[in-house]
């Protein structure tokens, strides 16, 4: 059985490495619209002001910012912010970020107040998360954190640059997801037959998700041209070809990978523990017992996936509920339909992962 696992895994590993070599990104494209430089500062004063000098409307807020870096470091800058429901409210002491166009640094019009600085609270939250994982998981928890860091390395150094270099988003996403899967699962759970069963179950489910995702994005005529993608295409210009529909598929594959890892590792571990608790169980009994566990697991996992996508798209759903003419029109609109395809295709992949992984694990445990 171990030789069988190796015979199944080695071609997959070689295919992944070949895909990485073929799709490795080339030169980073230069955006047609030059990026703005980010500068930082702290709000020192806030007062009601006219949107235009002498207008008397008092519909704007004058925000005085003490810049901490950039060409005006150590000096103050006043920015006018309209008082609208969609505009954030600033207070004295807020750390903020401004974009500088690169024009005259002494001209306030060259700057735009764009956001708050969030580095410190996010850093503390990340530290609390890492501490909780290490305290509970100990050495394995530390390995999981290293795996998480390597996942981001693969995304930032391979997946994103390869797509920007003109690679097929689906091919890049599948290759990157396979690479992440091999690194994360084996580093976190060890080079064992149990992990290999989870890897093979994940591979099979990823292949199914890729096929179904492509089929239903085409038949549903999903273009992928949402506001963010349109902004990306406009920023890069016509010299950098971007496949919007391919980006939808790439996001679908990578987004489903985390949930698949959870299901396949749990199923493989469950079958191994069943075999250890009762060595007399055969392949059929192990598969039946594992499937009983898997049915409960996949029911909660599917609900988790649906709620995760619904939560991410909640403002979008509220907008379409108000603006559209009915439930059917809301559900079949471009943006909402994209989330529905992601959710349902990912859920089908989760369902398929249970019998595949359970069957492989039962064969290995029942015949050892």
Short mmCIF file of C-alpha atoms in Angstrom, two decimals:
data_model
loop_
_atom_site.label_atom_id
_atom_site.label_comp_id
_atom_site.label_asym_id
_atom_site.label_seq_id
_atom_site.Cartn_x
_atom_site.Cartn_y
_atom_site.Cartn_z
CA UNK A 1 0.00 0.00 0.00
CA UNK A 2 2.88 2.36 0.68
CA UNK A 3 4.33 1.62 -2.73
CA UNK A 4 0.91 2.34 -4.23
CA UNK A 5 0.76 5.70 -2.44
CA UNK A 6 4.23 6.58 -3.68
CA UNK A 7 3.30 5.54 -7.22
CA UNK A 8 0.27 7.86 -7.09
CA UNK A 9 2.04 10.79 -5.45
CA UNK A 10 5.31 10.95 -7.38
CA UNK A 11 3.68 11.84 -10.75
CA UNK A 12 1.62 14.52 -8.98
CA UNK A 13 4.72 16.03 -7.37
CA UNK A 14 6.61 15.97 -10.67
CA UNK A 15 3.65 17.54 -12.50
CA UNK A 16 3.46 20.30 -9.87
CA UNK A 17 7.18 21.06 -10.14
CA UNK A 18 6.94 21.05 -13.94
CA UNK A 19 4.01 23.46 -13.73
CA UNK A 20 5.99 25.78 -11.47
CA UNK A 21 8.92 25.72 -13.90
CA UNK A 22 6.72 26.38 -16.95
CA UNK A 23 4.61 29.06 -15.31
CA UNK A 24 7.38 30.79 -13.37
CA UNK A 25 6.78 34.54 -13.68
CA UNK A 26 8.92 36.68 -15.90
CA UNK A 27 9.50 40.41 -15.59
CA UNK A 28 6.97 42.26 -13.46
CA UNK A 29 4.75 44.39 -15.72
CA UNK A 30 4.88 48.16 -15.32
CA UNK A 31 1.42 49.66 -14.68
CA UNK A 32 0.20 52.14 -17.26
CA UNK A 33 -1.01 54.34 -14.41
CA UNK A 34 1.99 54.97 -12.11
CA UNK A 35 1.33 54.04 -8.48
CA UNK A 36 1.09 56.76 -5.87
CA UNK A 37 3.52 56.95 -2.97
CA UNK A 38 2.15 56.33 0.51
CA UNK A 39 3.08 58.77 3.28
CA UNK A 40 2.06 58.63 6.94
CA UNK A 41 1.07 61.09 9.59
CA UNK A 42 -1.06 61.84 12.65
CA UNK A 43 -4.21 63.97 12.82
CA UNK A 44 -3.55 67.03 15.00
CA UNK A 45 -6.71 69.07 14.41
CA UNK A 46 -10.23 68.60 12.99
CA UNK A 47 -12.67 71.43 12.24
CA UNK A 48 -15.73 72.12 10.10
CA UNK A 49 -14.85 73.95 6.88
CA UNK A 50 -16.26 75.06 3.52
CA UNK A 51 -15.71 72.70 0.62
CA UNK A 52 -14.58 75.69 -1.46
CA UNK A 53 -13.07 78.87 0.03
CA UNK A 54 -15.78 81.35 0.92
CA UNK A 55 -18.59 78.99 -0.09
CA UNK A 56 -20.28 79.13 3.30
CA UNK A 57 -21.68 75.61 2.96
CA UNK A 58 -19.70 74.07 5.88
CA UNK A 59 -20.12 70.64 4.31
CA UNK A 60 -16.49 69.56 4.62
CA UNK A 61 -14.07 68.80 7.42
CA UNK A 62 -10.61 70.29 7.52
CA UNK A 63 -8.18 67.66 8.78
CA UNK A 64 -4.71 68.84 9.81
CA UNK A 65 -2.10 66.08 9.54
CA UNK A 66 1.44 66.16 10.91
CA UNK A 67 3.43 64.15 8.37
CA UNK A 68 6.00 61.68 9.72
CA UNK A 69 7.64 60.71 6.42
CA UNK A 70 7.74 61.70 2.76
CA UNK A 71 8.99 65.00 1.30
CA UNK A 72 7.13 67.08 3.93
CA UNK A 73 8.18 65.06 6.97
CA UNK A 74 7.87 67.09 10.17
CA UNK A 75 5.43 69.62 8.66
CA UNK A 76 1.64 69.98 8.76
CA UNK A 77 -0.75 69.47 5.85
CA UNK A 78 -4.47 70.37 5.69
CA UNK A 79 -6.86 68.11 3.79
CA UNK A 80 -10.55 68.79 3.07
CA UNK A 81 -12.82 65.76 3.50
CA UNK A 82 -16.51 65.94 2.43
CA UNK A 83 -19.06 65.16 5.15
CA UNK A 84 -20.84 62.25 3.48
CA UNK A 85 -22.12 58.91 4.82
CA UNK A 86 -19.46 57.07 2.80
CA UNK A 87 -16.61 59.20 4.20
CA UNK A 88 -14.77 58.07 7.36
CA UNK A 89 -14.69 60.37 10.39
CA UNK A 90 -11.28 61.47 11.64
CA UNK A 91 -10.34 62.50 15.19
CA UNK A 92 -7.29 64.09 16.78
CA UNK A 93 -4.59 61.47 17.35
CA UNK A 94 -5.67 59.15 14.52
CA UNK A 95 -2.69 57.66 12.63
CA UNK A 96 -3.52 58.07 8.93
CA UNK A 97 -2.16 57.31 5.47
CA UNK A 98 -2.06 59.73 2.55
CA UNK A 99 -1.28 59.11 -1.10
CA UNK A 100 1.18 61.48 -2.77
CA UNK A 101 0.95 61.75 -6.56
CA UNK A 102 4.60 62.72 -6.92
CA UNK A 103 3.76 66.29 -7.94
CA UNK A 104 4.77 69.45 -6.05
CA UNK A 105 5.24 68.26 -2.44
CA UNK A 106 4.32 71.71 -1.08
CA UNK A 107 0.94 71.67 -2.84
CA UNK A 108 -1.82 70.19 -0.66
CA UNK A 109 -3.60 69.09 -3.85
CA UNK A 110 -0.79 66.59 -4.50
CA UNK A 111 -1.96 64.59 -1.48
CA UNK A 112 -5.12 62.68 -0.68
CA UNK A 113 -6.18 61.39 2.72
CA UNK A 114 -7.01 57.76 1.98
CA UNK A 115 -7.03 55.57 5.09
CA UNK A 116 -6.05 54.86 8.68
CA UNK A 117 -2.83 53.13 9.74
CA UNK A 118 -3.65 49.68 11.09
CA UNK A 119 -0.21 48.09 11.40
CA UNK A 120 -0.01 48.09 15.21
CA UNK A 121 -3.39 46.47 16.04
CA UNK A 122 -3.01 43.94 13.25
CA UNK A 123 0.47 43.07 14.53
CA UNK A 124 -0.84 42.50 18.06
CA UNK A 125 -3.68 40.37 16.71
CA UNK A 126 -1.24 38.27 14.66
CA UNK A 127 0.96 37.81 17.76
CA UNK A 128 -2.05 36.69 19.82
CA UNK A 129 -3.04 34.24 17.08
CA UNK A 130 0.49 32.80 16.87
CA UNK A 131 0.68 32.47 20.67
CA UNK A 132 -2.67 30.67 20.83
CA UNK A 133 -1.66 28.23 18.07
CA UNK A 134 1.71 27.44 19.68
CA UNK A 135 0.25 27.05 23.20
CA UNK A 136 -2.38 24.60 22.01
CA UNK A 137 -0.51 22.84 19.21
CA UNK A 138 3.05 23.11 20.59
CA UNK A 139 5.53 21.79 18.04
CA UNK A 140 2.82 20.96 15.52
CA UNK A 141 1.31 24.39 16.03
CA UNK A 142 4.67 25.99 15.32
CA UNK A 143 4.93 23.87 12.16
CA UNK A 144 1.47 25.09 11.15
CA UNK A 145 2.60 28.71 11.51
CA UNK A 146 5.67 28.04 9.38
CA UNK A 147 3.40 26.39 6.79
CA UNK A 148 1.13 29.43 6.83
CA UNK A 149 4.10 31.71 6.20
CA UNK A 150 5.26 29.51 3.31
CA UNK A 151 1.76 29.62 1.83
CA UNK A 152 1.96 33.40 1.69
CA UNK A 153 5.43 33.17 0.17
CA UNK A 154 4.09 30.94 -2.62
CA UNK A 155 1.15 33.28 -3.22
CA UNK A 156 3.28 36.44 -3.28
CA UNK A 157 6.31 35.09 -5.16
CA UNK A 158 4.68 32.71 -7.60
CA UNK A 159 0.89 32.87 -7.95
CA UNK A 160 0.37 36.64 -8.15
CA UNK A 161 3.45 37.46 -10.29
CA UNK A 162 2.72 34.54 -12.64
CA UNK A 163 -0.82 35.79 -13.28
CA UNK A 164 0.43 39.35 -13.81
CA UNK A 165 3.06 38.02 -16.24
CA UNK A 166 0.32 36.65 -18.49
CA UNK A 167 0.00 33.09 -17.23
CA UNK A 168 -3.38 31.35 -17.27
CA UNK A 169 -4.98 32.19 -13.88
CA UNK A 170 -6.56 28.73 -13.59
CA UNK A 171 -3.32 26.88 -14.42
CA UNK A 172 -1.34 29.10 -12.05
CA UNK A 173 -3.91 28.68 -9.27
CA UNK A 174 -4.04 24.88 -9.60
CA UNK A 175 -0.24 24.63 -9.66
CA UNK A 176 0.13 27.03 -6.74
CA UNK A 177 -2.60 25.25 -4.75
CA UNK A 178 -0.90 21.88 -5.28
CA UNK A 179 2.45 23.32 -4.21
CA UNK A 180 0.90 24.88 -1.10
CA UNK A 181 -0.84 21.61 -0.32
CA UNK A 182 2.33 19.52 -0.52
CA UNK A 183 4.31 22.00 1.60
CA UNK A 184 1.63 22.62 4.22
CA UNK A 185 0.35 19.09 4.75
CA UNK A 186 3.69 17.32 4.87
CA UNK A 187 5.40 20.00 6.93
CA UNK A 188 2.52 20.18 9.43
CA UNK A 189 1.54 16.51 9.68
CA UNK A 190 4.72 14.68 8.71
CA UNK A 191 5.74 12.39 5.85
CA UNK A 192 3.36 9.55 6.69
CA UNK A 193 0.88 7.34 4.87
CA UNK A 194 -1.89 9.16 6.74
CA UNK A 195 -0.81 12.50 5.32
CA UNK A 196 -0.40 10.98 1.86
CA UNK A 197 -4.03 9.83 1.90
CA UNK A 198 -5.11 13.37 2.80
CA UNK A 199 -2.94 14.77 0.00
CA UNK A 200 -4.43 12.44 -2.61
CA UNK A 201 -7.96 13.22 -1.44
CA UNK A 202 -7.22 16.93 -1.69
CA UNK A 203 -5.74 16.54 -5.18
CA UNK A 204 -8.77 14.67 -6.47
CA UNK A 205 -11.15 17.27 -5.02
CA UNK A 206 -9.12 20.18 -6.44
CA UNK A 207 -9.29 18.59 -9.89
CA UNK A 208 -13.07 18.24 -9.57
CA UNK A 209 -13.42 21.85 -8.39
CA UNK A 210 -11.34 23.10 -11.32
CA UNK A 211 -13.44 21.20 -13.87
CA UNK A 212 -16.80 22.17 -12.35
CA UNK A 213 -15.71 25.77 -11.84
CA UNK A 214 -14.70 26.12 -15.48
CA UNK A 215 -17.92 24.45 -16.68
CA UNK A 216 -20.29 26.61 -14.64
CA UNK A 217 -18.48 29.92 -15.09
CA UNK A 218 -18.76 29.37 -18.86
CA UNK A 219 -22.38 28.15 -18.88
CA UNK A 220 -23.42 30.89 -16.42
CA UNK A 221 -21.60 33.47 -18.57
CA UNK A 222 -19.73 34.90 -15.60
CA UNK A 223 -17.35 37.54 -16.91
CA UNK A 224 -15.51 38.30 -13.67
CA UNK A 225 -15.61 42.02 -14.49
CA UNK A 226 -16.43 43.39 -11.05
CA UNK A 227 -15.25 46.80 -9.84
CA UNK A 228 -11.95 45.51 -8.43
CA UNK A 229 -11.04 43.58 -11.58
CA UNK A 230 -12.01 46.51 -13.79
CA UNK A 231 -9.75 48.77 -11.70
CA UNK A 232 -6.90 46.26 -12.03
CA UNK A 233 -7.28 46.07 -15.81
CA UNK A 234 -7.43 49.86 -16.07
CA UNK A 235 -4.32 50.25 -13.92
CA UNK A 236 -2.26 47.71 -15.87
CA UNK A 237 -3.39 48.96 -19.26
CA UNK A 238 -3.82 47.02 -22.52
CA UNK A 239 -0.21 45.86 -22.52
CA UNK A 240 -0.85 43.37 -19.69
CA UNK A 241 -3.56 40.85 -20.64
CA UNK A 242 -5.72 39.78 -17.70
CA UNK A 243 -8.38 37.07 -17.98
CA UNK A 244 -11.23 38.17 -15.64
CA UNK A 245 -13.04 34.84 -15.82
CA UNK A 246 -9.77 33.06 -15.09
CA UNK A 247 -9.38 35.19 -11.95
CA UNK A 248 -12.76 33.94 -10.74
CA UNK A 249 -11.62 30.35 -11.24
CA UNK A 250 -8.27 31.01 -9.57
CA UNK A 251 -9.96 32.50 -6.53
CA UNK A 252 -12.35 29.56 -6.39
CA UNK A 253 -9.53 26.97 -6.37
CA UNK A 254 -7.35 28.76 -3.82
CA UNK A 255 -10.31 29.64 -1.61
CA UNK A 256 -11.48 26.02 -1.44
CA UNK A 257 -8.02 24.65 -0.60
CA UNK A 258 -8.14 25.57 3.10
CA UNK A 259 -11.48 23.88 3.67
CA UNK A 260 -10.34 20.82 1.70
CA UNK A 261 -7.23 20.43 3.86
CA UNK A 262 -9.42 20.47 6.95
CA UNK A 263 -11.78 17.78 5.65
CA UNK A 264 -9.17 15.42 4.20
CA UNK A 265 -6.80 15.54 7.19
CA UNK A 266 -9.68 14.97 9.60
CA UNK A 267 -11.02 12.02 7.61
CA UNK A 268 -7.61 10.35 7.31
CA UNK A 269 -6.94 10.84 11.03
CA UNK A 270 -10.36 9.48 11.94
CA UNK A 271 -9.82 6.26 9.98
CA UNK A 272 -6.33 5.82 11.49
CA UNK A 273 -7.69 6.23 15.02
CA UNK A 274 -10.52 3.79 14.33
CA UNK A 275 -7.99 1.25 13.12
CA UNK A 276 -5.82 1.77 16.20
CA UNK A 277 -8.82 1.43 18.54
CA UNK A 278 -9.98 -1.82 16.89
CA UNK A 279 -7.33 -3.58 14.79
CA UNK A 280 -9.89 -6.23 13.81
CA UNK A 281 -11.81 -3.82 11.60
CA UNK A 282 -11.49 -4.55 7.88
CA UNK A 283 -11.54 -2.17 4.93
CA UNK A 284 -15.31 -2.17 4.61
CA UNK A 285 -15.93 -1.58 8.31
CA UNK A 286 -13.35 1.19 8.45
CA UNK A 287 -14.87 2.89 5.42
CA UNK A 288 -18.40 2.70 6.84
CA UNK A 289 -17.32 4.08 10.22
CA UNK A 290 -15.25 6.82 8.59
CA UNK A 291 -18.15 7.83 6.37
CA UNK A 292 -20.41 8.20 9.41
CA UNK A 293 -17.91 10.67 10.82
CA UNK A 294 -17.50 12.30 7.41
CA UNK A 295 -21.22 12.96 6.98
CA UNK A 296 -21.30 15.02 10.17
CA UNK A 297 -18.07 16.76 9.27
CA UNK A 298 -19.03 17.67 5.72
CA UNK A 299 -22.43 18.98 6.84
CA UNK A 300 -20.77 21.49 9.17
CA UNK A 301 -17.97 22.25 6.69
CA UNK A 302 -20.42 23.10 3.89
CA UNK A 303 -22.36 25.37 6.23
CA UNK A 304 -19.10 27.06 7.21
CA UNK A 305 -18.14 27.62 3.58
CA UNK A 306 -21.56 29.03 2.67
CA UNK A 307 -21.59 31.40 5.64
CA UNK A 308 -18.00 32.50 4.95
CA UNK A 309 -18.85 33.49 1.39
CA UNK A 310 -22.14 35.07 2.48
CA UNK A 311 -20.38 37.10 5.16
CA UNK A 312 -17.76 38.33 2.70
CA UNK A 313 -20.46 39.35 0.21
CA UNK A 314 -22.91 40.79 2.78
CA UNK A 315 -22.62 44.48 1.73
CA UNK A 316 -22.96 43.41 -1.90
CA UNK A 317 -26.08 41.37 -1.12
CA UNK A 318 -27.60 44.29 0.80
CA UNK A 319 -26.92 46.63 -2.10
CA UNK A 320 -28.53 44.35 -4.65
CA UNK A 321 -31.47 43.63 -2.34
CA UNK A 322 -32.24 47.35 -2.19
CA UNK A 323 -31.48 48.17 -5.83
CA UNK A 324 -32.75 45.10 -7.68
CA UNK A 325 -36.29 44.14 -8.42
CA UNK A 326 -36.62 40.77 -6.67
CA UNK A 327 -34.89 37.74 -5.18
CA UNK A 328 -34.38 36.04 -8.55
CA UNK A 329 -32.82 39.14 -10.04
CA UNK A 330 -30.51 39.52 -7.03
CA UNK A 331 -29.35 35.88 -7.11
CA UNK A 332 -28.71 35.85 -10.86
CA UNK A 333 -26.85 39.16 -10.99
CA UNK A 334 -23.18 39.00 -12.00
CA UNK A 335 -21.56 39.58 -8.59
CA UNK A 336 -23.96 37.48 -6.50
CA UNK A 337 -24.00 34.63 -9.05
CA UNK A 338 -20.20 34.54 -8.88
CA UNK A 339 -20.35 33.98 -5.11
CA UNK A 340 -23.03 31.30 -5.59
CA UNK A 341 -20.87 29.42 -8.09
CA UNK A 342 -17.88 29.65 -5.74
CA UNK A 343 -19.90 28.37 -2.81
CA UNK A 344 -21.64 25.49 -4.56
CA UNK A 345 -18.63 24.28 -6.55
CA UNK A 346 -16.45 24.44 -3.45
CA UNK A 347 -19.09 22.55 -1.47
CA UNK A 348 -19.27 19.81 -4.11
CA UNK A 349 -15.50 19.48 -3.83
CA UNK A 350 -15.80 19.13 -0.05
CA UNK A 351 -18.45 16.45 -0.38
CA UNK A 352 -16.32 14.51 -2.88
CA UNK A 353 -13.26 14.74 -0.64
CA UNK A 354 -14.91 12.68 2.11
CA UNK A 355 -15.45 9.33 0.31
CA UNK A 356 -12.19 9.63 -1.65
CA UNK A 357 -10.02 10.28 1.40
CA UNK A 358 -11.93 7.84 3.60
CA UNK A 359 -11.66 5.09 0.99
CA UNK A 360 -7.91 5.55 0.54
CA UNK A 361 -7.30 5.64 4.29
CA UNK A 362 -9.47 2.54 4.83
CA UNK A 363 -7.51 0.63 2.18
CA UNK A 364 -4.18 1.53 3.77
CA UNK A 365 -5.23 0.90 7.38
CA UNK A 366 -7.26 -2.22 6.64
CA UNK A 367 -4.40 -3.91 4.76
CA UNK A 368 -1.42 -2.98 6.88
#
